[in-house]
mmCIF file of C-alpha atoms in Angstrom:
data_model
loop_
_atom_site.group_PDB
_atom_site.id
_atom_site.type_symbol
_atom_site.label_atom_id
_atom_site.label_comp_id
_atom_site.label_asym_id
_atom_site.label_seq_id
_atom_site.Cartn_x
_atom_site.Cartn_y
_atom_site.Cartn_z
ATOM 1 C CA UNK A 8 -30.862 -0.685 -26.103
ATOM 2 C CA UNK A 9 -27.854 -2.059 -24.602
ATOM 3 C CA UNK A 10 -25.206 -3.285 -26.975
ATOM 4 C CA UNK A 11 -22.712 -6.523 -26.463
ATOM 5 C CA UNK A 12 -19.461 -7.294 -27.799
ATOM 6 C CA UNK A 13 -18.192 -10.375 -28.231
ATOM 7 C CA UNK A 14 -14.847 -11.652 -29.991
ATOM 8 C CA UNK A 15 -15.644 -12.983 -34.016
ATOM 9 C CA UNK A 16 -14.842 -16.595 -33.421
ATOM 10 C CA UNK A 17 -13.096 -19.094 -31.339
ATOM 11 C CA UNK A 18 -11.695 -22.500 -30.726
ATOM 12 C CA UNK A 19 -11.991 -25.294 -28.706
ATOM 13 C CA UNK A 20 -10.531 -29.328 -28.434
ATOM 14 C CA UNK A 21 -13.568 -31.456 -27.874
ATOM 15 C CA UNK A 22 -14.256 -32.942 -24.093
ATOM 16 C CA UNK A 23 -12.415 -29.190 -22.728
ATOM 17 C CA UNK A 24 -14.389 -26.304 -21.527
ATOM 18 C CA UNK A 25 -15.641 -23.620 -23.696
ATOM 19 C CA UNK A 26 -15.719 -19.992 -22.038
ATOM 20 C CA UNK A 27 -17.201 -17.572 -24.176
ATOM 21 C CA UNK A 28 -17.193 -13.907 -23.231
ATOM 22 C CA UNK A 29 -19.621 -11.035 -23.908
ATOM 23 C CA UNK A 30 -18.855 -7.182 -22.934
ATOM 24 C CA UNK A 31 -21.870 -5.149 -22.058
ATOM 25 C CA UNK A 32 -20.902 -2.028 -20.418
ATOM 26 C CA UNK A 33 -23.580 -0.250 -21.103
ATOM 27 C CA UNK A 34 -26.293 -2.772 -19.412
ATOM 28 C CA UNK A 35 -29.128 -1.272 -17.077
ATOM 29 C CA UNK A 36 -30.276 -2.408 -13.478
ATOM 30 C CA UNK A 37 -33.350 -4.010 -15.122
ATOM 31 C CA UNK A 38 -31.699 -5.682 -18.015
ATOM 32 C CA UNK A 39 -30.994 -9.731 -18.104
ATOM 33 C CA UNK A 40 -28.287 -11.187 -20.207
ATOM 34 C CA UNK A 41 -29.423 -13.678 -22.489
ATOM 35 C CA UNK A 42 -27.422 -16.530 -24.547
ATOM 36 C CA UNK A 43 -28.528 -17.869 -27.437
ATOM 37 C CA UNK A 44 -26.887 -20.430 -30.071
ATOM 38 C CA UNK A 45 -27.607 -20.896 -33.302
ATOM 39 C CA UNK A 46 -26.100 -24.434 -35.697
ATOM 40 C CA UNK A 47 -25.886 -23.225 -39.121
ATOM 41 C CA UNK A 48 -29.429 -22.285 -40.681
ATOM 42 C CA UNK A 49 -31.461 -23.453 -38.000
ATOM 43 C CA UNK A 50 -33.220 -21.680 -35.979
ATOM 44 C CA UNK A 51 -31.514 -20.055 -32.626
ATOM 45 C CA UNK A 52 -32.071 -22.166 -29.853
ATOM 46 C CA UNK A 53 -32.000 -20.653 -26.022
ATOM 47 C CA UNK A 54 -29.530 -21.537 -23.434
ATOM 48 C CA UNK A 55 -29.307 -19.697 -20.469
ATOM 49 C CA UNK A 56 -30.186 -16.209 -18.912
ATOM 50 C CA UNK A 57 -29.873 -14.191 -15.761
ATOM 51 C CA UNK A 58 -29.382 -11.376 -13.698
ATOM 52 C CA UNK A 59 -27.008 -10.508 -11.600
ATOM 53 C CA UNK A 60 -26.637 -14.456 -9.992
ATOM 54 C CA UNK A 61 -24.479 -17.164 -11.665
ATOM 55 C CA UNK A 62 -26.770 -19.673 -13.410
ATOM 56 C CA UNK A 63 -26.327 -23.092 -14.224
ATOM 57 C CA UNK A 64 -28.588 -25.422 -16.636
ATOM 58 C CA UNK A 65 -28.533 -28.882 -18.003
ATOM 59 C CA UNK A 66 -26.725 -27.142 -21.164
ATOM 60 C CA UNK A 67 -23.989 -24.496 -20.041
ATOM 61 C CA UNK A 68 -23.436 -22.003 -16.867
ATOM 62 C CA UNK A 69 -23.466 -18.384 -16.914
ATOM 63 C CA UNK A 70 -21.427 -16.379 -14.584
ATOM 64 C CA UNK A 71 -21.792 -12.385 -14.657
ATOM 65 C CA UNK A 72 -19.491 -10.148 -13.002
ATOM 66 C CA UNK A 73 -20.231 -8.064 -9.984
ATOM 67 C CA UNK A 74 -20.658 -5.368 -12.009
ATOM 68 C CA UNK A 75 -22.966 -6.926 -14.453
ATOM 69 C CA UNK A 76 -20.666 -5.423 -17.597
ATOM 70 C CA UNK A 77 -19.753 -8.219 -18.564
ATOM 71 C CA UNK A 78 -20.522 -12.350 -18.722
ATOM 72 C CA UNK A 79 -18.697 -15.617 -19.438
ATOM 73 C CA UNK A 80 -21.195 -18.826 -20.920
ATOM 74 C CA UNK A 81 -19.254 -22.067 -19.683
ATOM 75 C CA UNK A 82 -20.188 -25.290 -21.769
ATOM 76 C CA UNK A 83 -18.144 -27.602 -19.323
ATOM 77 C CA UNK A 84 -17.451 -30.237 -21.445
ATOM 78 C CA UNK A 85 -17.597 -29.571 -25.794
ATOM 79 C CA UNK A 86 -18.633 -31.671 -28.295
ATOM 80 C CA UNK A 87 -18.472 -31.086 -31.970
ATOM 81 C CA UNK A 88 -22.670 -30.280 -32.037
ATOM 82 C CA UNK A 89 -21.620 -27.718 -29.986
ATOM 83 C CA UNK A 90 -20.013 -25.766 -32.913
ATOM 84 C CA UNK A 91 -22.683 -23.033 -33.344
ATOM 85 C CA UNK A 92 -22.688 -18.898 -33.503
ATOM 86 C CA UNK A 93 -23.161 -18.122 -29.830
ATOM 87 C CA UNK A 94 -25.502 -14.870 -29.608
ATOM 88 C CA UNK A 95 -24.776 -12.825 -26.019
ATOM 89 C CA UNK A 96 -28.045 -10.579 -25.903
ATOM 90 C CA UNK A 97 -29.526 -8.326 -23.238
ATOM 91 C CA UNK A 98 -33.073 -7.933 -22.735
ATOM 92 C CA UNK A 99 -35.315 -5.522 -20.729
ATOM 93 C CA UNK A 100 -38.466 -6.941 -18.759
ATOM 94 C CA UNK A 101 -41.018 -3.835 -20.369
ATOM 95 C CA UNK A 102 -41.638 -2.425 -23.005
ATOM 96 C CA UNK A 103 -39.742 -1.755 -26.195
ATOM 97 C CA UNK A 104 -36.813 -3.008 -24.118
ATOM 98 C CA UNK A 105 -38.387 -6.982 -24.161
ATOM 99 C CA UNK A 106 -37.177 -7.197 -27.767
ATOM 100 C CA UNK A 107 -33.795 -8.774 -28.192
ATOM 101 C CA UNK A 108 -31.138 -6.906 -30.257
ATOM 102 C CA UNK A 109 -28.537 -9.278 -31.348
ATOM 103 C CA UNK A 110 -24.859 -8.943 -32.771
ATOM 104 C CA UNK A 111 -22.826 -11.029 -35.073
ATOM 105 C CA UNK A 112 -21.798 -13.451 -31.763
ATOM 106 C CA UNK A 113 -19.014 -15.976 -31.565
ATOM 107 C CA UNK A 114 -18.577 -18.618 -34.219
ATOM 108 C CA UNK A 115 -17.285 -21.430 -31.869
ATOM 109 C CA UNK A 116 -15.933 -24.180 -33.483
ATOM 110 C CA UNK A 117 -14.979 -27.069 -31.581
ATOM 111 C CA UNK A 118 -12.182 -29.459 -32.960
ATOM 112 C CA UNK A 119 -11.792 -32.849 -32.681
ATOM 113 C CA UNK B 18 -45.496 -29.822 -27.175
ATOM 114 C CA UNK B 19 -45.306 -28.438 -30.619
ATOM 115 C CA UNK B 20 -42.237 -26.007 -30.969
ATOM 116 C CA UNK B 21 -42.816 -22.644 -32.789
ATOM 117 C CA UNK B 22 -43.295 -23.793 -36.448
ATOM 118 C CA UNK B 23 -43.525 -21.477 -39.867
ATOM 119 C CA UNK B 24 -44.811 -21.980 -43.419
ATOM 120 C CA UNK B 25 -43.304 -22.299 -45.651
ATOM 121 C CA UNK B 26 -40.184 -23.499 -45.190
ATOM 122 C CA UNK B 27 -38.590 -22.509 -48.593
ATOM 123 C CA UNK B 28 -40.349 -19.730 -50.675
ATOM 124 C CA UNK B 29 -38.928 -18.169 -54.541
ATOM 125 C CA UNK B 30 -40.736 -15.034 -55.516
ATOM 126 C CA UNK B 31 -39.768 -12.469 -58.410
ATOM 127 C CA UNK B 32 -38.576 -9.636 -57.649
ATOM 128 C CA UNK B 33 -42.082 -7.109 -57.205
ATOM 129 C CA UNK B 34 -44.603 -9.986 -56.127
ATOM 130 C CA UNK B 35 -45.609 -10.090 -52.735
ATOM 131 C CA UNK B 36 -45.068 -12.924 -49.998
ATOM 132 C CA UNK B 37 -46.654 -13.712 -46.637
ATOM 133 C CA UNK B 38 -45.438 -16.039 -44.072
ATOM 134 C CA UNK B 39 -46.875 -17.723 -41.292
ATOM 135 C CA UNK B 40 -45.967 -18.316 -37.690
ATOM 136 C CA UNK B 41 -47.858 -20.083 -35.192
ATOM 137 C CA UNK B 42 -46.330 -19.327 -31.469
ATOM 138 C CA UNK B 43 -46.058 -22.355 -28.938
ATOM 139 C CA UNK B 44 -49.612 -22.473 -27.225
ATOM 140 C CA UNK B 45 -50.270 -19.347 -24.539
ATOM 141 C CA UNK B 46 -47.753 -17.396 -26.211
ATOM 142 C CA UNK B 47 -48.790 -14.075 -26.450
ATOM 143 C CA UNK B 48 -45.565 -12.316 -28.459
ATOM 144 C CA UNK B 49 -44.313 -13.437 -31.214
ATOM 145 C CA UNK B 50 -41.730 -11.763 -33.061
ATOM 146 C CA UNK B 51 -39.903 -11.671 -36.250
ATOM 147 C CA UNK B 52 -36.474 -11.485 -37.248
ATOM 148 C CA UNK B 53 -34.758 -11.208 -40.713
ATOM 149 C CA UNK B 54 -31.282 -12.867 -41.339
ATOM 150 C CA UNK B 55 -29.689 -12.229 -44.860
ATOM 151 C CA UNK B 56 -26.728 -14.760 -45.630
ATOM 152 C CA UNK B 57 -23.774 -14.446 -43.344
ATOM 153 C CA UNK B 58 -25.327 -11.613 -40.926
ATOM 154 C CA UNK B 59 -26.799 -11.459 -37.547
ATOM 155 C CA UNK B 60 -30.833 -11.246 -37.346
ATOM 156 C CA UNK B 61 -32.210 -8.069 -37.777
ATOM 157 C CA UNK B 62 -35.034 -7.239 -35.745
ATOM 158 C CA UNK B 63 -38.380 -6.932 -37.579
ATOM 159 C CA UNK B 64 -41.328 -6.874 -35.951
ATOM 160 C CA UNK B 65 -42.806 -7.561 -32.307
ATOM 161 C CA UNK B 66 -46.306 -8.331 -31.436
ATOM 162 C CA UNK B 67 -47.993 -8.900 -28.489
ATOM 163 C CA UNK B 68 -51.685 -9.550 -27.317
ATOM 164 C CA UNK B 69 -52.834 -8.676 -31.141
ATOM 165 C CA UNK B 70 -50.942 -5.461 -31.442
ATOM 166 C CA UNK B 71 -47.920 -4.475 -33.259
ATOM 167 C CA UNK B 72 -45.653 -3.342 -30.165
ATOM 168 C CA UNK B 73 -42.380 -2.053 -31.919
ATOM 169 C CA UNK B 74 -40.721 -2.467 -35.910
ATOM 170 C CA UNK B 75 -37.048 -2.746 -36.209
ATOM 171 C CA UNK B 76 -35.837 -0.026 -38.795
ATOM 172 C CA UNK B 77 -37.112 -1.260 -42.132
ATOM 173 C CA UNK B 78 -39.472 0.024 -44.934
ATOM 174 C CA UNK B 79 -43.415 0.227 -44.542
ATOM 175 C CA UNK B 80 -43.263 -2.743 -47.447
ATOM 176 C CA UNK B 81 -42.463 -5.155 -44.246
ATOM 177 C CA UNK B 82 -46.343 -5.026 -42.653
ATOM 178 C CA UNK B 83 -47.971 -7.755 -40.367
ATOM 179 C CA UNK B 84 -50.527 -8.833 -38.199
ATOM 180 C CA UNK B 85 -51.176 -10.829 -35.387
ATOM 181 C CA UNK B 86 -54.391 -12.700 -35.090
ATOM 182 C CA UNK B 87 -56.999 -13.376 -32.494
ATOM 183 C CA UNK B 88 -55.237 -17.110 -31.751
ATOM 184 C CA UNK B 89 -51.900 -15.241 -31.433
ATOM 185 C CA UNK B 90 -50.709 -16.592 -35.220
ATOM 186 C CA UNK B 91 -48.537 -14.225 -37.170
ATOM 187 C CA UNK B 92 -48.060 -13.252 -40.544
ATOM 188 C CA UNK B 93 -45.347 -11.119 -42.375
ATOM 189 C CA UNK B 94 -45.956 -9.622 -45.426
ATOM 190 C CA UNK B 95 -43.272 -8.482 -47.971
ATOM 191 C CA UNK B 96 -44.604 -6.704 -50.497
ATOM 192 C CA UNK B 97 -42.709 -5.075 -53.765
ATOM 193 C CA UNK B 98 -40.087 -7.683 -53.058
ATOM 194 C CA UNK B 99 -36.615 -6.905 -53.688
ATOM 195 C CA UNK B 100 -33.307 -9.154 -54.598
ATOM 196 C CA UNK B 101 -32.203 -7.645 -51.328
ATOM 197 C CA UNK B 102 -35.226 -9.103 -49.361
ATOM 198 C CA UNK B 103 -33.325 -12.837 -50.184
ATOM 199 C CA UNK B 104 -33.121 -14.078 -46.282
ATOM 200 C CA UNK B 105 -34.136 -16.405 -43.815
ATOM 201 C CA UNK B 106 -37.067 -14.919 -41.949
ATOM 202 C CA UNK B 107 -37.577 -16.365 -38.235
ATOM 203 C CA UNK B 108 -40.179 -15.930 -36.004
ATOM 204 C CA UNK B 109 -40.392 -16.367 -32.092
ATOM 205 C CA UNK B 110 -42.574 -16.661 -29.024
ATOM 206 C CA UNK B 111 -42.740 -15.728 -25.565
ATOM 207 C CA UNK B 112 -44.823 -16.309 -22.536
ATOM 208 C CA UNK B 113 -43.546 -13.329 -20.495
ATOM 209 C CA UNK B 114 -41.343 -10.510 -20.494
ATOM 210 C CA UNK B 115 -38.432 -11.886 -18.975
ATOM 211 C CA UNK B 116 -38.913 -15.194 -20.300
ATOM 212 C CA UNK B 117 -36.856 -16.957 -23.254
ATOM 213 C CA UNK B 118 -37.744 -16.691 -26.616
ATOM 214 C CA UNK B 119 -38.019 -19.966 -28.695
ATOM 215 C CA UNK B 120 -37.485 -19.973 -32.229
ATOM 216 C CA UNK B 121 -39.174 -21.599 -35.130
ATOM 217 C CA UNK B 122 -36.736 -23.202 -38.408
ATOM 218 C CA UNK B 123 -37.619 -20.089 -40.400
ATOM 219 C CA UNK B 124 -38.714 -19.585 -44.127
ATOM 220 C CA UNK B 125 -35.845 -19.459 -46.551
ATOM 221 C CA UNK B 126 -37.056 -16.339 -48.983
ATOM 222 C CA UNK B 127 -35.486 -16.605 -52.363
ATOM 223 C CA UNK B 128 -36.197 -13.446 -54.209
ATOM 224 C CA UNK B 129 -35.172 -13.813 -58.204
#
């Protein structure tokens, strides 16, 4: 399974843009990239995922490099319910790859 | 649409009794999986069924068993419990391969 890195925590000032990067150097052709938050003791919640293309949602953007080694989540504009662990994943489309392996993601808090 | 949703939400067992939690996918689901996340960790992948069958276990001891049943429900069961088994278990869903996984709240386990 491919691995991610991602850096332990971050900050951010409410109403600015959060980027949040993930490393995956080791990610295969038919792996997606996968971003999940989760707000303290809930359950994680899904955001975004893709391929190789940028994607954008209602919640956040993803852009992956050409290269696919590495990603960048976007949430344009933070709020403070966006403080959350932020979970960068990859994610194979058959067999034992469909489970996701996560890390210890990005505690992002954002300030007022 | 009802979310994923588990019972119970909170459950305290001595140390050597046995629990079982539930997990009942969103509807036409056919994977669920489970996840274990001890205070202040990442999850930990458990368990992964699909169509009724166990389709890969994450790298813990035979004492974590489950099942899937014929509606696509899922139990774990924990038996011998240990101190160590003191987590917040979380189950998800899935339609497809490459789709996202949605989370239920997840059973707090207190083991005392």
């Amino acid at each position: 399974d491919a691995k991610t890195t991602q850096p332990t925590s971050m900050d951010c000032a409410e109403g600015r843009a959060a980027n949040l990067p993930c490393n995956h150097s080791t990610i295969s052709g038919n792996e997606y990239v996968y971003w999940y938050r989760q707000i303290h003791s809930q359950g994680p919640q899904y955001i975004i995922h893709g391929l190789k293309n940028n994607e954008t949602n209602e919640m956040a953007s993803l852009i992956i490099t050409e290269d696919r080694k590495s990603s960048t989540l976007i949430l344009p504009h933070a709020t403070l319910r966006d403080t959350a662990v932020y979970y960068c994943i990859v994610r194979g489309v058959a067999g034992n790859n469909r489970k996701l392996i996560w890390g210890l993601g990005t505690s992002l808090a954002v300030n007022p | 649409e009802a979310g994923v949703t588990q019972s119970p939400t909170h459950l305290i067992k001595t140390r050597g009794q046995q629990a079982t939690l539930r997990c009942s996918p969103i509807s036409g689901h056919t994977s669920v999986y489970w996840y274990q996340q001890a205070l202040g960790l990442g999850l930990q992948f458990l368990l992964w069924y699909d169509e009724g069958e166990e389709r890969n276990r994450g790298n813990f001891p035979p004492r974590f068993s489950g099942r899937q049943f014929p509606n696509y429900s899922s139990e774990l069961n924990v038996n011998a419990l240990e101190l160590e088994d003191s987590a917040l278990y979380l189950c998800a869903s899935s339609l497809v391969a490459i789709a996202e996984a949605f989370f239920g709240q997840g059973t707090r386990l207190t083991v005392v």
